[in-house]
Coordinates of C-alpha atoms in Angstrom, one line a residue:
X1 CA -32.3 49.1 31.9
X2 CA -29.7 47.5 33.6
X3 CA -26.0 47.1 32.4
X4 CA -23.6 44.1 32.8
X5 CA -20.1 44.1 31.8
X6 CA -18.2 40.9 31.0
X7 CA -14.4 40.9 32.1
X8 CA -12.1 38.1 30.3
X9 CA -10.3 36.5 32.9
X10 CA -6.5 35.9 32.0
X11 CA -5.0 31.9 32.3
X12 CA -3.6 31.2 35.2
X13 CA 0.3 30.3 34.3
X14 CA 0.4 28.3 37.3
X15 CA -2.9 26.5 37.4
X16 CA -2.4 25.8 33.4
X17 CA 1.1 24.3 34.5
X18 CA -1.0 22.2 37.0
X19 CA -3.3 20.8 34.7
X20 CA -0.4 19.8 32.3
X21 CA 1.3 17.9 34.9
X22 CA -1.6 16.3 36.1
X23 CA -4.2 15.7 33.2
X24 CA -2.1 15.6 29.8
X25 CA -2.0 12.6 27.8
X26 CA 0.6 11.7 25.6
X27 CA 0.7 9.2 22.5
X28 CA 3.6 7.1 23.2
X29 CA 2.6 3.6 20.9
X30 CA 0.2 3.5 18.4
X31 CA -1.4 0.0 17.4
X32 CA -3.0 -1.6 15.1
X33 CA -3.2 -0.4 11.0
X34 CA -2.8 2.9 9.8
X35 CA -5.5 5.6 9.6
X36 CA -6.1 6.1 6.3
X37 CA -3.2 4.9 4.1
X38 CA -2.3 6.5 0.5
X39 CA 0.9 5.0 -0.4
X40 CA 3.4 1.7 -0.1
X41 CA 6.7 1.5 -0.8
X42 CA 9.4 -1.7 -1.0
X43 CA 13.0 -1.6 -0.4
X44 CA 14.2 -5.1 -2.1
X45 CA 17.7 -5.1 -0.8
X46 CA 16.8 -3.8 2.7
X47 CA 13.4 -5.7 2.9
X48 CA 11.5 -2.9 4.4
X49 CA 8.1 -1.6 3.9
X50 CA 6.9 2.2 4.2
X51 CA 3.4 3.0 4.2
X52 CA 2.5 6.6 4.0
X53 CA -1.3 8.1 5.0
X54 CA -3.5 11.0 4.5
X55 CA -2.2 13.5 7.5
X56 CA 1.0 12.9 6.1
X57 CA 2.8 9.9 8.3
X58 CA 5.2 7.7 7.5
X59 CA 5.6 4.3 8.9
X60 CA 8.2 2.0 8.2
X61 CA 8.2 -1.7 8.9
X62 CA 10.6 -5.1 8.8
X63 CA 10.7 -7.9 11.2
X64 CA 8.3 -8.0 13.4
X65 CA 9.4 -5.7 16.4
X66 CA 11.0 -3.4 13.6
X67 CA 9.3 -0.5 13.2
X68 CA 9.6 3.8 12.6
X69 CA 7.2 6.6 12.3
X70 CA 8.3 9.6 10.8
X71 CA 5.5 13.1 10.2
X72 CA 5.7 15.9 7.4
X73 CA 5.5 19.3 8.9
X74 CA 2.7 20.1 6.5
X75 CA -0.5 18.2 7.1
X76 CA -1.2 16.9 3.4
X77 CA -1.7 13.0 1.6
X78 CA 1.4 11.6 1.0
X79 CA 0.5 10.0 -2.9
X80 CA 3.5 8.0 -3.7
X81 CA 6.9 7.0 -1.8
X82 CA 9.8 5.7 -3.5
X83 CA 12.9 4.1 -1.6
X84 CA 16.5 4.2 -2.3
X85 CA 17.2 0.8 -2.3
X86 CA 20.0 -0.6 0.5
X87 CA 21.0 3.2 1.5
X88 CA 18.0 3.5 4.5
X89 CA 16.5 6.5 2.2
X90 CA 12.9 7.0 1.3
X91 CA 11.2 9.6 -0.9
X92 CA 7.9 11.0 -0.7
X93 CA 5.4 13.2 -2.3
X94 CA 2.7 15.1 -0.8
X95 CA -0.2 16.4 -2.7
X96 CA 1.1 19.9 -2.1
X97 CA 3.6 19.3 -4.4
X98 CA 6.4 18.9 -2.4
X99 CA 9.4 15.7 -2.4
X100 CA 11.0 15.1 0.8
X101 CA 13.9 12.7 1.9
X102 CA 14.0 10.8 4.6
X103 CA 17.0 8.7 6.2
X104 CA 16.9 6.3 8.8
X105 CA 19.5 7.9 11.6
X106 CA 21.4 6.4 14.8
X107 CA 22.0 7.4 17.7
X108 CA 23.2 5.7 20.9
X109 CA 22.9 2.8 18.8
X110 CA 19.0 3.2 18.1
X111 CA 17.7 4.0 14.6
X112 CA 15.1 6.8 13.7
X113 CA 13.6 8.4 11.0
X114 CA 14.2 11.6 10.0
X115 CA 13.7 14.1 7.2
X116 CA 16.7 15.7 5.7
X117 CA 15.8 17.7 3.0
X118 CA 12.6 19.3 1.1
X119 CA 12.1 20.3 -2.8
X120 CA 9.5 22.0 -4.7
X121 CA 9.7 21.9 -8.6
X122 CA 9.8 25.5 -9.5
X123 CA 7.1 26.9 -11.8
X124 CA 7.2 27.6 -15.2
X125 CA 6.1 31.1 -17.0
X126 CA 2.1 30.8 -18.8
X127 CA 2.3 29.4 -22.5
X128 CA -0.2 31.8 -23.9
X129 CA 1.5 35.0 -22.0
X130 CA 5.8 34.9 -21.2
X131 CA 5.2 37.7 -19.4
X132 CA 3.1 35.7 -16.7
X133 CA 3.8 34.7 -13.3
X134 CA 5.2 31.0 -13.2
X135 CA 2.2 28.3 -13.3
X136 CA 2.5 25.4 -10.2
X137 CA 4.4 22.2 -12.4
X138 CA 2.4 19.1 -10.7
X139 CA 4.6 15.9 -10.3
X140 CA 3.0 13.3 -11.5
X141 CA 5.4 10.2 -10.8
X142 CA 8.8 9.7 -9.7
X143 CA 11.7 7.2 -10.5
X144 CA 14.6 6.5 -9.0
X145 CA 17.3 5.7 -11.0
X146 CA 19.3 2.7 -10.6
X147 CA 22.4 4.3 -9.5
X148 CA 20.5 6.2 -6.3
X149 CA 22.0 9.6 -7.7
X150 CA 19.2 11.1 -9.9
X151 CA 15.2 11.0 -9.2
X152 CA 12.8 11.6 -12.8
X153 CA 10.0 13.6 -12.0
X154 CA 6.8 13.2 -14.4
X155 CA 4.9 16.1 -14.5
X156 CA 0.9 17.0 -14.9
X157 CA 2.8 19.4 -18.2
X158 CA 4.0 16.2 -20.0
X159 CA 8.1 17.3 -18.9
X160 CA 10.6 15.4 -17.4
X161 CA 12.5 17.1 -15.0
X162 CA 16.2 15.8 -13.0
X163 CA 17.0 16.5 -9.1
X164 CA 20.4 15.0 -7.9
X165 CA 20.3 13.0 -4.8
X166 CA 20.6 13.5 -1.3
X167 CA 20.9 17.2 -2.7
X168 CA 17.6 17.8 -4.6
X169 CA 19.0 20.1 -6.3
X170 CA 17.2 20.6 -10.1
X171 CA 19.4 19.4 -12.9
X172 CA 17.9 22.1 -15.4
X173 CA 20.4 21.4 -18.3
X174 CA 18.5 17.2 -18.2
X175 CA 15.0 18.9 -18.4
X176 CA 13.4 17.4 -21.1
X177 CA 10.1 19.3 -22.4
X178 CA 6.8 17.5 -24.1
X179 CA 7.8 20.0 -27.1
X180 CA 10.7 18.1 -27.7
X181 CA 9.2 14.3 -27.9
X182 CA 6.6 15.9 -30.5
X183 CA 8.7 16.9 -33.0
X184 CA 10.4 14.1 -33.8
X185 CA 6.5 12.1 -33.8
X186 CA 5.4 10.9 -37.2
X187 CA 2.9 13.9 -38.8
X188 CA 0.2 11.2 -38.7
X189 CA 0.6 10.4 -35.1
X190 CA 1.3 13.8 -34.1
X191 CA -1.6 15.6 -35.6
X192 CA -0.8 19.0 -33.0
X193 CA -2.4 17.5 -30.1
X194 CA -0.5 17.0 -27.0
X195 CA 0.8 14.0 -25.0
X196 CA -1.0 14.5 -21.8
X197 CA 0.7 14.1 -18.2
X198 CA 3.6 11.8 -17.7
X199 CA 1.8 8.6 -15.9
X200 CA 4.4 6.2 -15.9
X201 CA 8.3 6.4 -16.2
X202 CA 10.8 3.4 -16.0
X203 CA 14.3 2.4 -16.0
X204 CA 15.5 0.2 -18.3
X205 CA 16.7 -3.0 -16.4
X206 CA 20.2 -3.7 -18.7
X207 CA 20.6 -0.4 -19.8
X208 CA 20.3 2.3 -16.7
X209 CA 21.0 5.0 -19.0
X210 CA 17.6 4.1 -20.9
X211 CA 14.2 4.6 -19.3
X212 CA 10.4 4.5 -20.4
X213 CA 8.6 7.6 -20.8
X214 CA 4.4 6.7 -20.5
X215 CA 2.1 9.6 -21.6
X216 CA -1.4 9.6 -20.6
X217 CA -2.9 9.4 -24.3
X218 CA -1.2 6.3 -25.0
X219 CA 2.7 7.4 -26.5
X220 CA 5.6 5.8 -25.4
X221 CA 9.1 6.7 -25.5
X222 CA 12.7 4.9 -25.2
X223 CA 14.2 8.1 -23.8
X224 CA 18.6 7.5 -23.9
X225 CA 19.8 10.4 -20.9
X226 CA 23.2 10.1 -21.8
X227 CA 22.8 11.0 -25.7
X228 CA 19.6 13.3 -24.6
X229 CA 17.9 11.5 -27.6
X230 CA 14.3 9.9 -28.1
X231 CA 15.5 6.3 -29.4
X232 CA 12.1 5.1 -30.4
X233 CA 8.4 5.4 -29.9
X234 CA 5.7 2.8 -29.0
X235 CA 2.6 4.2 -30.6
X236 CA -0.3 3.4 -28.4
X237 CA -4.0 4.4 -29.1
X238 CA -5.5 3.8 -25.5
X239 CA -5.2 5.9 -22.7
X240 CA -1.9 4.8 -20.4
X241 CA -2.2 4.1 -16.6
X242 CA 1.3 2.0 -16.2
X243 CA 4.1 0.2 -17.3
X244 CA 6.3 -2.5 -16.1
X245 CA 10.0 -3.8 -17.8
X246 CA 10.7 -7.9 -18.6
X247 CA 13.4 -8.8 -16.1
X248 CA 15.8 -9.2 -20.0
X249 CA 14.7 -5.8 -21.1
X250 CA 13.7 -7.1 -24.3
X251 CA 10.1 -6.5 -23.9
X252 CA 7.4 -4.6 -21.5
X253 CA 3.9 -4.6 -20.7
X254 CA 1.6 -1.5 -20.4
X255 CA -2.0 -1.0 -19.2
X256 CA -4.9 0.6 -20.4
X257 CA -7.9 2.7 -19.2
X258 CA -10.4 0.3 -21.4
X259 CA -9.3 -2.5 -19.0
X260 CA -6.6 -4.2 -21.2
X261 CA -2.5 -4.2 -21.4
X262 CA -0.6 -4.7 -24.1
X263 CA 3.1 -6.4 -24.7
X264 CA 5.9 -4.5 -26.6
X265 CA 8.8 -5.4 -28.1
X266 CA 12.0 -3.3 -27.8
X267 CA 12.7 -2.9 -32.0
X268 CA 16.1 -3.0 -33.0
X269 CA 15.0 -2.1 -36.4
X270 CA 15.7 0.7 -38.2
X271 CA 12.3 1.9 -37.9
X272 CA 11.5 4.9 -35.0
X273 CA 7.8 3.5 -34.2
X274 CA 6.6 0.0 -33.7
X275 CA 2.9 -1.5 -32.5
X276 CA 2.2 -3.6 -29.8
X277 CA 3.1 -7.2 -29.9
X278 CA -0.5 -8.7 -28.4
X279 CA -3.2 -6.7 -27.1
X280 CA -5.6 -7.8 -24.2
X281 CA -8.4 -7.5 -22.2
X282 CA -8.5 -10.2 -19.9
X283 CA -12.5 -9.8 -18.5
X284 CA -13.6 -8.8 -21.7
X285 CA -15.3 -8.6 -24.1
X286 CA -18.2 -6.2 -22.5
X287 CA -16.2 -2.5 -21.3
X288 CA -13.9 -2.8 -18.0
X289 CA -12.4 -0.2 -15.9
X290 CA -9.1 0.7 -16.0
X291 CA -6.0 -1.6 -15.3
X292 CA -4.4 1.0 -12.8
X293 CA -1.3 -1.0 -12.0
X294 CA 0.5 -4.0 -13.7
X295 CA 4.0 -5.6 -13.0
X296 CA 5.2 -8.6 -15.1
X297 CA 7.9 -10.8 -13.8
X298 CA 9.4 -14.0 -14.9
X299 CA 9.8 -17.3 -13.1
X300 CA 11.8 -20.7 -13.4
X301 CA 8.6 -22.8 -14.5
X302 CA 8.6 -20.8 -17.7
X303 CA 5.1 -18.8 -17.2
X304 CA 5.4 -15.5 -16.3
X305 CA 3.4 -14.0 -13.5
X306 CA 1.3 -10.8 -14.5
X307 CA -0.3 -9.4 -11.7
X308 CA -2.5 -6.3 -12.1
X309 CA -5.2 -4.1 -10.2
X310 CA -8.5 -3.0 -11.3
X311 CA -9.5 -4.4 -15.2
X312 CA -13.2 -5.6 -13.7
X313 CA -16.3 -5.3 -15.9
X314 CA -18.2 -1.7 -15.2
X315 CA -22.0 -3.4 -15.4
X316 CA -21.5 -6.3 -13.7
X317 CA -18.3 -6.0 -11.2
X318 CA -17.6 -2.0 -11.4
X319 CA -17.9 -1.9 -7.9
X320 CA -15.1 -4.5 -6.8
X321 CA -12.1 -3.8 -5.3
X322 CA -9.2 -6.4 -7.4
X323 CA -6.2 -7.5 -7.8
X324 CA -5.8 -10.3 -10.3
X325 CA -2.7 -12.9 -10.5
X326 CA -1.9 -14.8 -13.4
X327 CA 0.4 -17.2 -14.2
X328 CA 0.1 -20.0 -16.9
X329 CA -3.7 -21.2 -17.4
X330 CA -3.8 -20.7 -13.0
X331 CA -6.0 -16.9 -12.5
X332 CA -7.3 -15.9 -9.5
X333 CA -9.2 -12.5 -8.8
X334 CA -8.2 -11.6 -5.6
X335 CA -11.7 -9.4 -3.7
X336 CA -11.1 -7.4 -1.2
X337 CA -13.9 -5.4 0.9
X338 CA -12.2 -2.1 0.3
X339 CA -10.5 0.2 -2.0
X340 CA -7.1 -1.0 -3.6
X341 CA -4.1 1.5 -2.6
X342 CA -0.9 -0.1 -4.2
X343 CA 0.6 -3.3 -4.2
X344 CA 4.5 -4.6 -4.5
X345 CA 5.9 -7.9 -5.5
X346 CA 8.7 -9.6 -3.3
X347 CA 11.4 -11.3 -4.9
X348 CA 14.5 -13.4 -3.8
X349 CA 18.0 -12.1 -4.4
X350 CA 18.6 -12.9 -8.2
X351 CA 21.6 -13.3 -10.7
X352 CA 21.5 -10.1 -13.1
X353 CA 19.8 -12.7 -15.8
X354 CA 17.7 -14.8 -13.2
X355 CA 14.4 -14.9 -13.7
X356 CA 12.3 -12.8 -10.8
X357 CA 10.6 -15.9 -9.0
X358 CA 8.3 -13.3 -7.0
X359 CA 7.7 -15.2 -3.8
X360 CA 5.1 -13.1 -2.1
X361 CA 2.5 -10.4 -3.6
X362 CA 1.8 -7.3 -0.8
X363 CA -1.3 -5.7 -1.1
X364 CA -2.3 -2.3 0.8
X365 CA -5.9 -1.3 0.9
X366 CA -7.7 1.3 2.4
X367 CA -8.7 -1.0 5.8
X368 CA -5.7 -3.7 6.0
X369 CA -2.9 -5.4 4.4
X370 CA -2.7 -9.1 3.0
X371 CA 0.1 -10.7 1.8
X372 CA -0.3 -14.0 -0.6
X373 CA 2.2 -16.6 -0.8
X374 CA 3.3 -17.4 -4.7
X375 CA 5.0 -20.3 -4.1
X376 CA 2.8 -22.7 -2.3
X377 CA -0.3 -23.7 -4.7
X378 CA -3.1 -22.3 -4.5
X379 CA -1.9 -19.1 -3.2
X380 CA -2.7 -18.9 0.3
X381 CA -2.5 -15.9 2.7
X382 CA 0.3 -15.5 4.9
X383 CA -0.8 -14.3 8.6
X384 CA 0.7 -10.8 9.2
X385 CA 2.5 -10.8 12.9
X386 CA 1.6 -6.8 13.0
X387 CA -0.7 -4.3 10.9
X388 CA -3.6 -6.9 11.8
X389 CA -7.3 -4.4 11.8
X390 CA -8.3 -4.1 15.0
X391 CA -11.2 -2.7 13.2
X392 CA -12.2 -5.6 11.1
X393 CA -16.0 -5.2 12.4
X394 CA -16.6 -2.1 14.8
X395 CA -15.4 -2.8 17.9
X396 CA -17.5 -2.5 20.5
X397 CA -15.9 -3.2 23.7
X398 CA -12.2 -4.2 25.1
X399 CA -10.9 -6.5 28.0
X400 CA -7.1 -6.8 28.8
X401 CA -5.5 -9.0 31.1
X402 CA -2.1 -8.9 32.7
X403 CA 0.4 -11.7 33.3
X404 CA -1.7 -14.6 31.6
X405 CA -0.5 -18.1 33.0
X406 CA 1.6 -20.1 30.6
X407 CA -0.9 -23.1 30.5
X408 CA -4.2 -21.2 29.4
X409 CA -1.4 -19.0 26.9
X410 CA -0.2 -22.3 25.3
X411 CA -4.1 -23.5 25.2
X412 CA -5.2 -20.2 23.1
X413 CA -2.3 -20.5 20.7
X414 CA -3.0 -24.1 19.8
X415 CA -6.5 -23.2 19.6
X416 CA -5.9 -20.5 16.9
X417 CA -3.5 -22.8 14.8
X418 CA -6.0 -25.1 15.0
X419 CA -8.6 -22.4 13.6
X420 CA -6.6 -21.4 10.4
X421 CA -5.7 -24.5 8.5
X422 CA -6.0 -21.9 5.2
X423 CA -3.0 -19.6 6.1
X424 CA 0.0 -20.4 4.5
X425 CA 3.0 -22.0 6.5
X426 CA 6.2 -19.9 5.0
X427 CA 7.6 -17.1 6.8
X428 CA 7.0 -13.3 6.9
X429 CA 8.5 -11.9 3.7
X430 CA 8.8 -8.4 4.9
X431 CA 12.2 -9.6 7.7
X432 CA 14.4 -6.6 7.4
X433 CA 16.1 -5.2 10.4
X434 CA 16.8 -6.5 13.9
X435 CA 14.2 -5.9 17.1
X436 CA 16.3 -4.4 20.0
X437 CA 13.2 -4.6 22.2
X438 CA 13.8 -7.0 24.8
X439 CA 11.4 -10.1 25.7
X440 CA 8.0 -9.0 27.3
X441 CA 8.4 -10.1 30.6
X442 CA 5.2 -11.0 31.1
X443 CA 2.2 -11.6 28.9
X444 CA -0.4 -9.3 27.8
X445 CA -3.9 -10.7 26.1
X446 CA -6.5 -7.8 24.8
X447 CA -9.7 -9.4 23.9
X448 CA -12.2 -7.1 21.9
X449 CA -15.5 -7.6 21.3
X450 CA -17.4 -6.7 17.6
X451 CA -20.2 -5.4 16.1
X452 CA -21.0 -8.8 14.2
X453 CA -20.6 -10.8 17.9
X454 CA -17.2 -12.0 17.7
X455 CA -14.5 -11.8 20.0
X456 CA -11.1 -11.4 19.2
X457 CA -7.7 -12.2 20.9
X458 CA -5.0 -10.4 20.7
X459 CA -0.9 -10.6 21.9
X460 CA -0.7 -7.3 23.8
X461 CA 2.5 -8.4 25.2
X462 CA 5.0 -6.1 23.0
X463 CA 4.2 -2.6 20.6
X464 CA 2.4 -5.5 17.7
X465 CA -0.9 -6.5 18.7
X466 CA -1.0 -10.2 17.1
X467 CA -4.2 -12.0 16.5
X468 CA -4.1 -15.2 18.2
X469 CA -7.7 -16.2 18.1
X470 CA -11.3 -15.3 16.9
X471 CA -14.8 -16.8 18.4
X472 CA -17.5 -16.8 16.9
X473 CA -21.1 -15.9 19.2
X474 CA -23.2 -15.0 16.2
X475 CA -24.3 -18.8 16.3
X476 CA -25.7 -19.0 19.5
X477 CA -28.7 -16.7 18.4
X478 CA -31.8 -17.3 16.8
X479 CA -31.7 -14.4 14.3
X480 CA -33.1 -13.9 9.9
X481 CA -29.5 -14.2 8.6
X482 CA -27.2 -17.1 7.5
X483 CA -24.3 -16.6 9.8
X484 CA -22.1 -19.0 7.6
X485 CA -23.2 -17.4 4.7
X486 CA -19.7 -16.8 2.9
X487 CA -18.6 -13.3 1.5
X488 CA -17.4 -15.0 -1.3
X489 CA -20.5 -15.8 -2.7
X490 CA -21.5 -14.6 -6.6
X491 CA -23.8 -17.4 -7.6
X492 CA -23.4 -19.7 -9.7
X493 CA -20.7 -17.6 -12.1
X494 CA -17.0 -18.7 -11.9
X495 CA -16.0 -15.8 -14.3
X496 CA -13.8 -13.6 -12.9
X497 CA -12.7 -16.5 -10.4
X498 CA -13.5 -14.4 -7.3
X499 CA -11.5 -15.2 -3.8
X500 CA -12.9 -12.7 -1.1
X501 CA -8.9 -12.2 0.5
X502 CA -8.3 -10.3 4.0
X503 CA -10.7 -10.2 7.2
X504 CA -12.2 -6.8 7.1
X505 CA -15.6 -6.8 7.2
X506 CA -17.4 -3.3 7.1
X507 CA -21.3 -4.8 7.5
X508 CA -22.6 -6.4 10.5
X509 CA -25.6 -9.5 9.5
X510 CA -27.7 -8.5 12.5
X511 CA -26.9 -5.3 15.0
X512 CA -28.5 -7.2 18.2
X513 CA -25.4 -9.5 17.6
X514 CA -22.6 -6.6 18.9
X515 CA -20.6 -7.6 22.0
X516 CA -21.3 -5.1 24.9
X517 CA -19.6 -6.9 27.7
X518 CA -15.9 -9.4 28.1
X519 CA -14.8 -11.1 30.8
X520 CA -12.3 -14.1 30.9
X521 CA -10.9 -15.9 34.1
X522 CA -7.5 -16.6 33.1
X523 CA -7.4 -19.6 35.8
X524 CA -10.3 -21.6 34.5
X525 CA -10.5 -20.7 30.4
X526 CA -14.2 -19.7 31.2
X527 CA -15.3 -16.5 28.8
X528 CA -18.8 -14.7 29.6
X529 CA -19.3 -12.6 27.0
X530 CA -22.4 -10.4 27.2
X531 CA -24.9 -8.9 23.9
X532 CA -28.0 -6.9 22.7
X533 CA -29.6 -10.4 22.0
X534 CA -29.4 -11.1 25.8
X535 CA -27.0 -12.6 28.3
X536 CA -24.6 -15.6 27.4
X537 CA -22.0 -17.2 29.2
X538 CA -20.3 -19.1 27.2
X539 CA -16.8 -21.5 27.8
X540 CA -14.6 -21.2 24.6
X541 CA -14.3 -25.1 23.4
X542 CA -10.5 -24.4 22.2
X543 CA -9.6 -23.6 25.4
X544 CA -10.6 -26.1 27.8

């Protein structure tokens, strides 16, 4: 029988050193749209836009150019972010539990982001046992408050909970229990059950003293922090998702797990409770899903925008991914191809009893971001000048080329305003914050090719990749599917009034149709593009 032994060899300091120098990659830019996004955030006065994601990023965005990219230390989703507005300060939640503050820093005249401070709501002793160790209390939502000093924190328990800002330091003698709320509930109403989790919390827009506390099985309170008093209740019967203050504070709107929202009036009776003003389902009667998010904002013309996600009919539309706009008799059910993340309305600088006016509804799902323009008709899509998918079908191949001449430039601009009549014309509504970055000196173009056998072109000049153009192959081939077949399609039914919104695409018609192969000769404008289905050269029409 023979015997080997095995010796682990050490590393080699040196040749490990070696390999560093030499073979080590390092992310310096990242392009395109965020890997998997959980949360959006809008700063009003500053203009700016955070998006946070699953592995626990944070990315910041203004004017095109403006950007910032921030990570947690702990790997974990960030589920909401909240900013305080004008002061360059952002919030965020991770599913861990924890808030953090970030603040956008400068130095040497540059601007970063950075995280100042962390905060983990401490634990509360077991209810059936004192003697027990302190139980995790799960934050549930946040608010701001209007002066930028206190954040509300909702919790899975049904408290309210204060932390002082930039401290985060718990203000225990504000902490405001579920216990309290019940006993001053009407027997009837009360009937020893509790309120559930906080699911919704808002400040009152006259009174910034005042704010909305929503409870999950369908209670709301006035809540007064100043007199530490519960000024009235809102009895609901439906199970709560959000709520959303008129611009006058004289009324709000609150949705519903059956698919509807309902309008309140704030009662200046002498009364503690009050029922809903109207009640609604809008794609009733049959049951809908849940309305998870509603805002309700006032404009000059009179009709008020409401603007809501989810609320789609479980047998027949369960599966759709919507955000609906109404204003007036005009609806439209805005479809998008994949799950709905958050959305944010964007509104022009207003007198404190203006109406809103929202100019611009931002919408983050799971694959992209679209932005529709409110104040054109028809409520077109603006084109976004970053955050465009580079994934919108799989990609399947890449081509870049270096200083492109200024003619064949000029010729593939033209051709792709020429290819998208639909966008709208107004400007990008998210413009806070100045570019630095100096003016590419000379111009990039990426083209990729897709899975459904188009090509795309892209600006690769600067850090944004901006879509300039988008050609279509799939036409050229002799294949069983309808190339021009529209997503959009739902047969003859107008009800909801479905527009398929955004460019993602997750299905290919026909796999053959992929793009395996680029090539474009920036002198003559000649493409030869190259597929499964067999070899095409083909000379993109725009471009001559």
């Amino acid at each position: 029988m023979m015997k080997f032994r095995f010796r682990r060899q050490g590393l080699d300091p040196q040749r490990e050193k070696i390999k560093q120098e030499l073979f080590a990659f390092n992310k310096t830019v990242e392009h395109g749209f965020p890997n998997q996004p959980s949360s959006l955030a809008f700063d009003p006065m500053l203009r700016i836009m955070a998006i946070g994601t699953k592995s626990g990023a944070v990315k910041i965005y203004g004017a095109p150019g403006v950007e910032f990219t921030g990570l947690h230390k702990e790997t974990a989703t960030v589920t909401q972010m909240h900013f305080l507005p004008g002061q360059g300060r952002l919030l965020t939640l991770l599913d861990e539990n924890t808030i953090h503050l970030w603040e956008l820093q400068q130095k040497d005249g540059c601007s970063y982001l950075e995280e100042t401070r962390s905060f983990l709501l401490p634990g509360r002793p077991g209810f059936d046992c004192p003697n027990s160790p302190p139980s995790i209390t799960r934050v549930t939502v946040i608010l701001v408050a209007a002066s930028c000093d206190v954040a509300a924190l909702g919790t899975e328990g049904g408290g309210v909970y204060f932390v002082q800002i930039p401290s985060l330091k718990l203000l225990e003698d504000q902490t405001l229990l579920q216990d309290e709320i019940l006993q001053s509930l009407p027997d009837e109403y009360r009937c020893g059950k509790t309120l559930g989790p906080v699911e919704s919390l808002q400040h009152h827009p006259q009174q910034p003293s005042k704010m909305l506390i929503g409870y999950s099985r369908g209670l709301v309170t006035l809540w007064d922090r100043e007199s530490r008093k519960a000024e009235h209740h809102f009895l609901g019967n439906q199970q709560l998702e959000s709520l959303y203050w008129e611009s006058n504070g004289s009324s709000f709107i609150s949705s519903h797990s059956d698919g509807g929202y309902m309008v309140w009036a704030e009662s200046t009776n002498a009364s503690a409770t009050s029922q809903p003003v109207t009640s609604t389902i809008p794609y009733g009667p049959f049951p809908c899903k849940a309305i998870n998010k509603i805002q309700w904002q006032s404009s000059s013309c009179g009709n008020h925008f409401i603007m809501f996600s989810g609320g789609m009919p479980r047998a027949s539309y369960g599966d759709r991914h919507c955000v609906t706009v109404m204003q007036g008799k005009n609806l439209v059910t805005l479809d998008f191809t994949s799950r709905v993340i958050d959305f944010f309305s964007v509104c022009p600088v207003k007198s404190e009893d203006g109406p809103d006016n929202p100019t611009a509804l931002v919408v983050l799902v799971e694959e992209e971001l679209v932005v529709i323009d409110l104040q054109t008709p028809g409520w077109p899509t603006i084109q976004s000048p970053y955050l465009a998918p580079l994934h919108s079908s799989a990609i399947t191949c890449s081509y870049h080329i270096s200083n492109v001449t200024l003619k064949l430039w000029e010729r593939i601009i033209l051709a792709g305003e020429q290819q998208n009549p639909h966008f709208s014309s107004v400007s990008w509504p998210i413009d806070g914050g100045k570019s630095l970055a100096e003016e590419p000196s000379q111009r990039g173009l990426l083209l990729t090719g897709h899975e459904d056998g188009t090509v795309r072109f892209w600006d690769a000049s600067g850090v944004a990749l901006r879509p300039l153009y988008r050609l279509s192959t799939a036409g050229i081939f002799q294949t069983d599917c309808d190339h021009n077949e529209s997503l959009n399609q739902s047969g003859d039914e107008d009800w909801p009034p479905f527009r398929k919104v955004g460019c993602f695409d997750p299905y290919s018609d026909d796999p053959r149709l992929g793009i395996q192969k680029i090539a474009l000769c920036k002198y003559s404008s000649k493409l030869v593009v190259a597929g499964t289905a067999g070899q095409v050269t083909a000379v993109t029409e725009g471009l001559q």
